[in-house]
Amino acid sequence: MQVMLPSEKYFGKFEAVFLFYGAMPTGVAVSETGRIFICFPKWGDDVKFTVAEIVHDTLQPYPSLDVNVVSPSNITTSLISVQSIVADGNGTLWVLDTGAPNFSEPMKGGAKLVAVDLNSNTIKRVYTFTEDVVLPTTYLNDVRVDFRVGKAGYAYITDSSSRGPGAIIVVDLETGYAWRRLNGANSTSPDLYLLPKVEGKILMNRNQDGSTSPFRLASDGIAISPDGKMLYFCPLSSRHLYSISTEALRDRTIPDMNLQYHVKYWGEKGASDGMITDAKGNVYAGDYENNSIRKILPNGIMETIAHDPRILWPDTFSVGPDQYLYFIVNQLHRQSRFHYGNDLRQKPYSLLRIKIAEPPAPTF
């Protein structure tokens, strides 16, 4: 007699929006008009363009193919290796270019924040960084913007370095002046006691030559409250959630070493890559160890809204005007660098969405 043994419960109703059979995506952004943008950092796949728009079920280079072609003469004005894209709800797509293909040292002038006008589909401004802001170890990971402070607003960027200090980079969007905050602080650094486990196995760097090392990445996920006053963040190699007031981040009279006293600890939410907020102030975060998506309410209560074996490394999130949470699933943990040079990823990668019945958090 065959007995059906009890098994793990899965839940959460999501649907596929787009399937990727080429390069591996990391980022998604849905504009206020419902346009969907995707980015593909250059991590070893054949990346023909690092930013694309989904148009009529096809990927079109964005804002143009020319902008996605890099040469020594256009390092600052072309897109090199984009890790993150964010539509601000106000007609602009913010493109965060690491300038660091294959996690190399950032090219001089290559690491940048690019503002693309969604009406004309042209670059309207490029923000580059000085050497004391983008370090040789820096990996620009994700960005959030708020236009309610300063003359032109501010941007907040995570540095998720694997071999240097993590930080939050603050950018005055009027002047372009930028500075590092929480540089190397506990809250922006990897949890050295974390042993991440994905698909039942410990996730670590396993090199082709047989050598191994811990997988440690600094501050990565970032989300901003609907009023722009609170910034949530988390290291990739950590299960912990932190927040800090954006006013404290912008206040240069607070020495960086004292800024840690302004950080609030929210507890464990699972190990996350991307995060996002909705208009009610709920924070959504992936849990890549448990194939899950969490919702953290403003009062700190956490719940799991999706748990499914197909959520193989939930990466970046975006809330669309249709009140869906869009997220990339890209099997990042199956890359060859974690498996002695063997690429275990199975195509397609996917863009999924789940109804949350809340609009995105406003930026202005």
PDB file of N, CA, C and O in Angstrom, residues 177 180 200 215 291 332 364:
ATOM      1  N   TYR A 177      26.390  66.391  -5.017  1.00  0.00           N
ATOM      2  CA  TYR A 177      27.313  66.090  -3.923  1.00  0.00           C
ATOM      3  C   TYR A 177      26.853  64.823  -3.200  1.00  0.00           C
ATOM      4  O   TYR A 177      25.662  64.656  -2.905  1.00  0.00           O
ATOM      5  N   ARG A 180      29.350  59.120   2.098  1.00  0.00           N
ATOM      6  CA  ARG A 180      29.088  57.800   2.673  1.00  0.00           C
ATOM      7  C   ARG A 180      28.595  57.947   4.104  1.00  0.00           C
ATOM      8  O   ARG A 180      29.110  58.763   4.872  1.00  0.00           O
ATOM      9  N   GLY A 200      18.367  23.809   0.954  1.00  0.00           N
ATOM     10  CA  GLY A 200      18.864  22.809   1.890  1.00  0.00           C
ATOM     11  C   GLY A 200      20.365  22.712   2.001  1.00  0.00           C
ATOM     12  O   GLY A 200      20.881  21.899   2.774  1.00  0.00           O
ATOM     13  N   PHE A 215      30.296  33.326   1.858  1.00  0.00           N
ATOM     14  CA  PHE A 215      29.590  34.270   0.987  1.00  0.00           C
ATOM     15  C   PHE A 215      29.160  35.436   1.854  1.00  0.00           C
ATOM     16  O   PHE A 215      28.277  35.291   2.710  1.00  0.00           O
ATOM     17  N   ASN A 291      12.493  30.479   0.121  1.00  0.00           N
ATOM     18  CA  ASN A 291      11.638  30.627  -1.065  1.00  0.00           C
ATOM     19  C   ASN A 291      10.361  31.397  -0.721  1.00  0.00           C
ATOM     20  O   ASN A 291       9.261  30.996  -1.102  1.00  0.00           O
ATOM     21  N   LEU A 332      19.938  33.018  -8.358  1.00  0.00           N
ATOM     22  CA  LEU A 332      21.284  33.566  -8.170  1.00  0.00           C
ATOM     23  C   LEU A 332      22.210  32.572  -7.465  1.00  0.00           C
ATOM     24  O   LEU A 332      23.399  32.461  -7.802  1.00  0.00           O
ATOM     25  N   PHE A 364       7.010  62.065  -3.936  1.00  0.00           N
ATOM     26  CA  PHE A 364       6.898  63.527  -4.039  1.00  0.00           C
ATOM     27  C   PHE A 364       5.559  63.999  -3.502  1.00  0.00           C
ATOM     28  O   PHE A 364       4.658  63.192  -3.269  1.00  0.00           O
TER      29      PHE A 364
END
